[in-house]
PDB file of C-alpha atoms and ligand atoms in Angstrom:
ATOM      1  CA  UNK A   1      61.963  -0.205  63.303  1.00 72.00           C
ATOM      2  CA  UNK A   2      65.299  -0.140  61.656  1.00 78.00           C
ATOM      3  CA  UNK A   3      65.485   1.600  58.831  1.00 81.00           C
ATOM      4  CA  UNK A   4      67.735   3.395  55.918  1.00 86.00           C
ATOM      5  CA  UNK A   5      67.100   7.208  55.657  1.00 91.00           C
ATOM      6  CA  UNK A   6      68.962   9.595  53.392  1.00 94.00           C
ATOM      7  CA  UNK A   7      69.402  13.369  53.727  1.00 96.00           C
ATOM      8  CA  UNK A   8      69.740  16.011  51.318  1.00 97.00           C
ATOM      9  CA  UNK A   9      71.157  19.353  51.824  1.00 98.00           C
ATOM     10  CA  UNK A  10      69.988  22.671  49.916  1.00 98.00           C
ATOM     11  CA  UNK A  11      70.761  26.130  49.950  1.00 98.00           C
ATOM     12  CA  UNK A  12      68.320  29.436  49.583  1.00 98.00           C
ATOM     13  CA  UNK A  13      69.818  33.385  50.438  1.00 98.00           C
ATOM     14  CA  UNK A  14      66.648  35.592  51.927  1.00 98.00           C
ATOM     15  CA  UNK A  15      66.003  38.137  53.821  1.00 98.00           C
ATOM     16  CA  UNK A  16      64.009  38.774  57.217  1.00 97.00           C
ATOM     17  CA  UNK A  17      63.270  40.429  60.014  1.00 97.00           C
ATOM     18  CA  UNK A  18      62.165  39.446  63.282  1.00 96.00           C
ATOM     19  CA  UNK A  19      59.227  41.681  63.965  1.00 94.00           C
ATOM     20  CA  UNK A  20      55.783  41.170  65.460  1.00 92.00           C
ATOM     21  CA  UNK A  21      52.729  43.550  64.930  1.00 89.00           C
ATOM     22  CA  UNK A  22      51.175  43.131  68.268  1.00 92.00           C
ATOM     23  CA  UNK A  23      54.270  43.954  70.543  1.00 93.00           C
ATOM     24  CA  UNK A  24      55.265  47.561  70.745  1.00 95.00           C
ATOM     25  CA  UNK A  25      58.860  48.658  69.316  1.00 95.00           C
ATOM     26  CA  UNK A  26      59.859  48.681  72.798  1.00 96.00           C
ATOM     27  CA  UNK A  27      58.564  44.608  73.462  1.00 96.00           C
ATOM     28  CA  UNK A  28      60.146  44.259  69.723  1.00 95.00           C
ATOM     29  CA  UNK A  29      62.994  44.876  70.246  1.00 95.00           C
ATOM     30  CA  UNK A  30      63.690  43.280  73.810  1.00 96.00           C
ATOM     31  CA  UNK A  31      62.367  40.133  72.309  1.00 95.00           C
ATOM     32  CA  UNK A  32      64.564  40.215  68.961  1.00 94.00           C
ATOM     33  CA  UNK A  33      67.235  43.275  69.989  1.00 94.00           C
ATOM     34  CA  UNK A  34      69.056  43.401  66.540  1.00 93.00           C
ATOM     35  CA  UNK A  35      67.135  41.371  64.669  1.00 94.00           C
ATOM     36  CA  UNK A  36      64.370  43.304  64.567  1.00 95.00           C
ATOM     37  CA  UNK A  37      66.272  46.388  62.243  1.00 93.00           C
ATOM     38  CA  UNK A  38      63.753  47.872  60.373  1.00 93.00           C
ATOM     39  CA  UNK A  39      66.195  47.232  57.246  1.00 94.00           C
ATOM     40  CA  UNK A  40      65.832  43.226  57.382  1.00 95.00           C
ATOM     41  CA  UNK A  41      69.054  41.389  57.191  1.00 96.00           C
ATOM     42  CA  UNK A  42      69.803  38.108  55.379  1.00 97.00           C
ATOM     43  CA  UNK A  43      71.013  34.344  55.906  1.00 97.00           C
ATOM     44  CA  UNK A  44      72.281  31.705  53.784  1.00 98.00           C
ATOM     45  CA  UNK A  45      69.901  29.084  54.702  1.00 98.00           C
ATOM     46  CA  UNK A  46      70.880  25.456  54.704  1.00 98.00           C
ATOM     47  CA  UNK A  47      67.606  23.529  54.243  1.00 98.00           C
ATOM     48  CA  UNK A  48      68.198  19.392  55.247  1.00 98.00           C
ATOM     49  CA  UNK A  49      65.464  17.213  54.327  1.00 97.00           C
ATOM     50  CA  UNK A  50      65.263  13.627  55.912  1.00 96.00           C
ATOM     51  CA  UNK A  51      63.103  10.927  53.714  1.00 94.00           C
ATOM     52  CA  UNK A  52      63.337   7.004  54.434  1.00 91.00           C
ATOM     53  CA  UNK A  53      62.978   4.416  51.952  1.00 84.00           C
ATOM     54  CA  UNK A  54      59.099   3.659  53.130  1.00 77.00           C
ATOM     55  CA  UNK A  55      60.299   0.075  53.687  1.00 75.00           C
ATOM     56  CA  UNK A  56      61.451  -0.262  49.897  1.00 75.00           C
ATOM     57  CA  UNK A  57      65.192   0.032  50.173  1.00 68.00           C
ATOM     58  CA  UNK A  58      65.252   1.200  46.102  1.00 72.00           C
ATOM     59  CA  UNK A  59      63.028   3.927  46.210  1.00 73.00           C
ATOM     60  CA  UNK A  60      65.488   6.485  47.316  1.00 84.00           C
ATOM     61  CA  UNK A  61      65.748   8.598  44.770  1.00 87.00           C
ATOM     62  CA  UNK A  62      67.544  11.981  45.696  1.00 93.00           C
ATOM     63  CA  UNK A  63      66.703  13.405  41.924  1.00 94.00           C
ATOM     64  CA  UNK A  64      62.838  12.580  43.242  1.00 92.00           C
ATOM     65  CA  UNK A  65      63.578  14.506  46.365  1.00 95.00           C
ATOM     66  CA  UNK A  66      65.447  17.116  44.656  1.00 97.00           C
ATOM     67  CA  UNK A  67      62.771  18.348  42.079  1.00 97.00           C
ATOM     68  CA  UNK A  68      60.329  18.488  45.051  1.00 97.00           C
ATOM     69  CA  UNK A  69      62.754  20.847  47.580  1.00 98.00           C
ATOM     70  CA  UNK A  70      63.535  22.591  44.477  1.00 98.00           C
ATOM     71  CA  UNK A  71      60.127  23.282  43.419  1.00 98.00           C
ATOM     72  CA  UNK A  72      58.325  23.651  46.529  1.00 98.00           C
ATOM     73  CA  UNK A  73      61.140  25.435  48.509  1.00 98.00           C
ATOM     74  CA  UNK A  74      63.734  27.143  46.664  1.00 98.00           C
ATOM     75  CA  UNK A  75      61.702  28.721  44.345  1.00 98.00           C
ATOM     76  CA  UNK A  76      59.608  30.495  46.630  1.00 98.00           C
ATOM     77  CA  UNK A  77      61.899  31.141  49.364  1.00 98.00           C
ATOM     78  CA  UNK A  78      65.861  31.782  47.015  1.00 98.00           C
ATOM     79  CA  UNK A  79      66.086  35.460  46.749  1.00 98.00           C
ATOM     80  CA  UNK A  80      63.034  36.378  48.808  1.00 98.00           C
ATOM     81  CA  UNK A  81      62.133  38.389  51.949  1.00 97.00           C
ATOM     82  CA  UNK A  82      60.270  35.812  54.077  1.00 98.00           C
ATOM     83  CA  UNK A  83      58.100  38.814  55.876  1.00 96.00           C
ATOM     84  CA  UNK A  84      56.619  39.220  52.553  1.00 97.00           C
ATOM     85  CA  UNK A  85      55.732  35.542  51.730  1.00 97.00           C
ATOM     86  CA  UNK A  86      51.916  35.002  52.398  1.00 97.00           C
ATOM     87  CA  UNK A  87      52.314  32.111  55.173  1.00 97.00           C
ATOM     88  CA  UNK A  88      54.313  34.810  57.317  1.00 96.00           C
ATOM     89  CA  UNK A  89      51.660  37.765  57.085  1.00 93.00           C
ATOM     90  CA  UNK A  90      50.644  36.312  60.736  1.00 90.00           C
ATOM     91  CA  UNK A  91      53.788  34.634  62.254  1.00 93.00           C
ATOM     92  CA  UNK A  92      57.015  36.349  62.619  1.00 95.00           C
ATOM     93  CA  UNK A  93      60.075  34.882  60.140  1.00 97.00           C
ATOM     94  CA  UNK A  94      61.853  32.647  62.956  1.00 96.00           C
ATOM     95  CA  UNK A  95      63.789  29.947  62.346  1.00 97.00           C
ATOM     96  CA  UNK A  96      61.144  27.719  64.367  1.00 97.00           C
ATOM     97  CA  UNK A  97      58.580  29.021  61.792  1.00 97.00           C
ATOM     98  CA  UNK A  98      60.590  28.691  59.005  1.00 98.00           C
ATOM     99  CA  UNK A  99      61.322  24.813  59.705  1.00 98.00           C
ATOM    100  CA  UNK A 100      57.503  23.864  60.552  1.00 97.00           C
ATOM    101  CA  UNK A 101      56.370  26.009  57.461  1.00 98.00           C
ATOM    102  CA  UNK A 102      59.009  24.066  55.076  1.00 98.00           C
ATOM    103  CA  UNK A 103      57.559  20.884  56.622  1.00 97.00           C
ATOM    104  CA  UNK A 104      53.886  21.617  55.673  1.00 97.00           C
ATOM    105  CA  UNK A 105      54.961  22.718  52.357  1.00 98.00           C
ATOM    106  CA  UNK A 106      56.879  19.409  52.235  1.00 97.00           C
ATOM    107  CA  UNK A 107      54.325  16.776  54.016  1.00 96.00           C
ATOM    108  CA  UNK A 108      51.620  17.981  51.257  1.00 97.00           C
ATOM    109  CA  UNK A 109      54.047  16.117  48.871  1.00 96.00           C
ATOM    110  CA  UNK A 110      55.738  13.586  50.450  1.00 93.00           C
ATOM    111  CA  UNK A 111      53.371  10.630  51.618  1.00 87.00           C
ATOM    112  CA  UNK A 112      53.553  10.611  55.189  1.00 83.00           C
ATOM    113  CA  UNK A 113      56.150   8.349  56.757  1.00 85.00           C
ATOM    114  CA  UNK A 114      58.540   8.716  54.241  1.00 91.00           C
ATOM    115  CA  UNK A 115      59.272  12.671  55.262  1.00 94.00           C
ATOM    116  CA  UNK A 116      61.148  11.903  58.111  1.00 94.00           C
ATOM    117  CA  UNK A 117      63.002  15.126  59.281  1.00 96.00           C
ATOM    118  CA  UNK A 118      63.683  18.891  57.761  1.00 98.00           C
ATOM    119  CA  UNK A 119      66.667  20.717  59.604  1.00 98.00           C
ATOM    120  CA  UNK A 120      67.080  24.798  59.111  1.00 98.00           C
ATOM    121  CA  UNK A 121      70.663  26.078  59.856  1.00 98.00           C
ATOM    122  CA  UNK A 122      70.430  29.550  59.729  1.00 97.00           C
ATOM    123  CA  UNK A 123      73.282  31.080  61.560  1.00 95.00           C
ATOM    124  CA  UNK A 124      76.244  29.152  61.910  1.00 94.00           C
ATOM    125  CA  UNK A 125      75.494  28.296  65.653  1.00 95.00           C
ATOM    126  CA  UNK A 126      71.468  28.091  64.857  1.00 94.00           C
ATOM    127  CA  UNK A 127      69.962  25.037  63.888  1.00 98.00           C
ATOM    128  CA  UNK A 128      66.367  24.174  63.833  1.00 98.00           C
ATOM    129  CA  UNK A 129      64.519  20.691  63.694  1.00 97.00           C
ATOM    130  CA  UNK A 130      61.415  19.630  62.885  1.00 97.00           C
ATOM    131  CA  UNK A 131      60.655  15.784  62.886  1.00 93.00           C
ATOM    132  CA  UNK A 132      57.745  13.313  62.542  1.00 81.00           C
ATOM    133  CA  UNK A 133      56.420  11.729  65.273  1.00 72.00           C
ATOM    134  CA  UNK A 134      57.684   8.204  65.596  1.00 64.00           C
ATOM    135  CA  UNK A 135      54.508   5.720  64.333  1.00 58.00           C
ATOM    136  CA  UNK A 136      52.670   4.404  67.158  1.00 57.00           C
ATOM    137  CA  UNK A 137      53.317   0.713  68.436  1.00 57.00           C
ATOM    138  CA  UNK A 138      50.711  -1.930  67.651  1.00 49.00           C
TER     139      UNK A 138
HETATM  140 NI1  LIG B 201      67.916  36.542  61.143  1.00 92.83          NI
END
């Protein structure tokens, strides 16, 4: 179905490193080369968040979306190394990761339907997307 969406764009600064615990340095580094420096680097995320107007064309409310990135996301994530944060003690800190974990964090907020898309830039030629599944046909 047709349908309005809007898209808001938000900015957090953390660190990372691409690491896994179950490759050796050697598999490490072939599968991250300098990304997986023992010293971490950092990005300037750009965090896009898609919502649609759940079929009530007055209900988007970016100061709605807003305190929910801002609370859920920035907060933990501004300022931060992501290998430290408790939902990457398992995973390593890609940017596929990083995009499905900001969608969980989002979905268990935003009823579903209405979260439509969250995009992850994290390099300047890196983007990431993680989107809904369109709603089956009856
Ligand atoms: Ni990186």
């Amino acid at each position: 179905m047709p349908h309005v969406s809007m898209t808001r764009r938000y900015r957090f600064c953390a660190a990372h490193r691409l690491h896994s615990d179950v490759l050796t340095a050697e598999q490490n580094w072939a599968a991250f080369g300098k990304c997986n420096n023992p010293n971490g680097h950092g990005h300037n995320y750009v965090v896009l968040v898609t919502v649609n107007d759940g079929g009530h064309p007055d209900t988007l409310d970016p100061a709605w979306v807003d305190e929910i990135v801002n609370e859920t996301i920035i907060r933990r994530f501004d300022h931060q190394d992501l290998n430290s944060d408790q939902e990457f003690s398992k995973q390593t800190t890609t940017g596929e990761n990083l995009v499905k974990l900001i969608w969980d964090l989002l979905a268990a907020k935003i009823a579903p339907g209405v979260l439509e898309k969250v995009g992850v830039i994290e390099t300047r030629d890196n983007y990431f997307e993680y989107a809904a599944l369109p709603a089956a046909r009856s």
